[in-house]
GROMACS .gro file of C-alpha atoms in nm:
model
  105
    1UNK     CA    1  -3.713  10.907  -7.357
    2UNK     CA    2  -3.344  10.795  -7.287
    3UNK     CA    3  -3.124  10.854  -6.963
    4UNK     CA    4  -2.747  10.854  -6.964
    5UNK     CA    5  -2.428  11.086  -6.965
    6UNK     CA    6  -2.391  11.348  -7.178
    7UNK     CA    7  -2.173  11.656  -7.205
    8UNK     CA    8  -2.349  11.984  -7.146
    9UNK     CA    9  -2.161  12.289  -7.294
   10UNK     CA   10  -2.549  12.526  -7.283
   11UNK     CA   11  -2.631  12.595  -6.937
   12UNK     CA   12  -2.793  12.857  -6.780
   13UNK     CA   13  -2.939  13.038  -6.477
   14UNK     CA   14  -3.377  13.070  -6.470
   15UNK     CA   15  -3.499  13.318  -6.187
   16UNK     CA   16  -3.749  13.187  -5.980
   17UNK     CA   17  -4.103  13.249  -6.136
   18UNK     CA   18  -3.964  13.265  -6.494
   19UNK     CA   19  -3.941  13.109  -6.795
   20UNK     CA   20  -3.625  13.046  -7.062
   21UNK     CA   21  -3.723  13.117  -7.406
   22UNK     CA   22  -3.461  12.899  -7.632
   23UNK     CA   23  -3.434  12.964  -7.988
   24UNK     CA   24  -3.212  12.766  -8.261
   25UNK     CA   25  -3.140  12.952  -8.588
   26UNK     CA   26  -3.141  12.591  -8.768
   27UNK     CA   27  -3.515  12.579  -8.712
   28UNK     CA   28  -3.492  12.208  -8.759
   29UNK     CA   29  -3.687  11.892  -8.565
   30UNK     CA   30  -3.360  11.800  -8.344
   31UNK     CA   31  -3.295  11.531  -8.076
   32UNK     CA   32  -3.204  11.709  -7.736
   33UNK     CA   33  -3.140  11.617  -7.390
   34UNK     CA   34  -3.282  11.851  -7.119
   35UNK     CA   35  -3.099  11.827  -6.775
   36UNK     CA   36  -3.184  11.972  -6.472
   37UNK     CA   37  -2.899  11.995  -6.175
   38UNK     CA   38  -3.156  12.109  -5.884
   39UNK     CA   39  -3.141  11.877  -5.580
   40UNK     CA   40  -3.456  12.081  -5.472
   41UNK     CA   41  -3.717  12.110  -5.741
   42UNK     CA   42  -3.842  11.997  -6.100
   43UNK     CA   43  -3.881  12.231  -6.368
   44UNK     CA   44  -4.105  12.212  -6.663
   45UNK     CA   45  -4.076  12.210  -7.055
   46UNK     CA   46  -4.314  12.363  -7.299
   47UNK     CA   47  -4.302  12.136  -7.618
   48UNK     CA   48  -4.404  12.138  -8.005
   49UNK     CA   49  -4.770  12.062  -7.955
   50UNK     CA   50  -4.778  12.324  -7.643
   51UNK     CA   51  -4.790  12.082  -7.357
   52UNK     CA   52  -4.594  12.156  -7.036
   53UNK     CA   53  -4.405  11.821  -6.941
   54UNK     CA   54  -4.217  11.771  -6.605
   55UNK     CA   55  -3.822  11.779  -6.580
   56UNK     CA   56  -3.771  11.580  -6.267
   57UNK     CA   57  -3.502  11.709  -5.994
   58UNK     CA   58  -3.113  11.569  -6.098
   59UNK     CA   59  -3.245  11.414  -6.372
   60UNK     CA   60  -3.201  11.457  -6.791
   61UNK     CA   61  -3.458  11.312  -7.021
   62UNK     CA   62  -3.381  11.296  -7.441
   63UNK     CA   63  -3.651  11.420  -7.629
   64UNK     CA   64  -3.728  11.569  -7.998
   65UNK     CA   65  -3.788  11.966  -8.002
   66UNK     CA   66  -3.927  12.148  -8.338
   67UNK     CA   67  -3.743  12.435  -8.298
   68UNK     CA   68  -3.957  12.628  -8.573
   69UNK     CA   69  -4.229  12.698  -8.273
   70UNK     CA   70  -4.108  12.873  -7.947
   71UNK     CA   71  -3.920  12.628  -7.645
   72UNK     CA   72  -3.970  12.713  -7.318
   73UNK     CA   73  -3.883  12.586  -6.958
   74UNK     CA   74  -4.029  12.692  -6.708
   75UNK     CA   75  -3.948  12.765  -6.346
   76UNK     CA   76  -4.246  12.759  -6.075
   77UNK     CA   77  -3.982  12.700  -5.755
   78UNK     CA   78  -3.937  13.034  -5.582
   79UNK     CA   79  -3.571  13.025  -5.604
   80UNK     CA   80  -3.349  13.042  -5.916
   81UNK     CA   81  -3.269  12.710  -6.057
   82UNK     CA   82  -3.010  12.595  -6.356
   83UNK     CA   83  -3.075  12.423  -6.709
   84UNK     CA   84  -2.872  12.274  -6.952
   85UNK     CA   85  -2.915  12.141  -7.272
   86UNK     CA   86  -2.792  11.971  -7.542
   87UNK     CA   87  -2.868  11.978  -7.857
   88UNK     CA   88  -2.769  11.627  -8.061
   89UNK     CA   89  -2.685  11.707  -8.439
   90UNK     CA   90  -2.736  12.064  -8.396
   91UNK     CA   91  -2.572  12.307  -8.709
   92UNK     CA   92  -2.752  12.626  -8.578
   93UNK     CA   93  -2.681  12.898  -8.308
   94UNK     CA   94  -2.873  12.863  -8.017
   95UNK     CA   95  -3.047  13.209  -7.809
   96UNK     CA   96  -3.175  13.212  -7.482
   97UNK     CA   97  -3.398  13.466  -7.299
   98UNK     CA   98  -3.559  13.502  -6.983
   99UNK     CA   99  -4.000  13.610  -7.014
  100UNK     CA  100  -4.178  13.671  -6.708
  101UNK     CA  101  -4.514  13.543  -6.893
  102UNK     CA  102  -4.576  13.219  -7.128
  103UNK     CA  103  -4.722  13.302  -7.474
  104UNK     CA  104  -5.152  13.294  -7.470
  105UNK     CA  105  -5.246  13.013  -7.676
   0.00000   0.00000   0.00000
């Protein structure tokens, strides 16, 4: 994982209790950086393998997403909080949608 400055041009808005569902039509492995603005509270990532990994508060973290399987993030606070993302590389167009429930694995 990597911290530094980047230029976010993806944000947006997750209700409290929800999660963002992002897809990329590339469907490639891509280097991203996940940034969270909240003073208040951390939100959460679902990767690849299915593990939910903490976004801390004001902080971004670089990572590698598969975007052939489902990306979530996930917001437990119980007020709406903002993501952005970027996506390094990326030659796809990139969905978002807001699900109440994660998938059953």
């Amino acid at each position: 994982m990597e911290r530094g400055r980047h230029i976010y041009r993806n944000h947006w808005a997750i209700p409290a209790q929800q999660n963002l569902k992002i897809k990329n039509s590339s469907k490639e492995d891509l280097e991203v950086v996940l940034y969270n603005p909240s003073q208040t509270s951390d939100l959460k990532y679902m990767n690849s393998s299915n593990e939910l990994k903490v976004l801390p508060k004001n902080d971004s973290v670089k990572t590698r997403i598969n975007f052939a399987n489902e990306f979530y993030v996930v917001n437990t606070a119980s007020s709406e909080s903002t993501f952005r993302l970027k996506i390094l590389n990326n030659s796809g167009r990139i969905k978002a949608f807001i699900k109440k429930q994660l998938p059953k694995n």
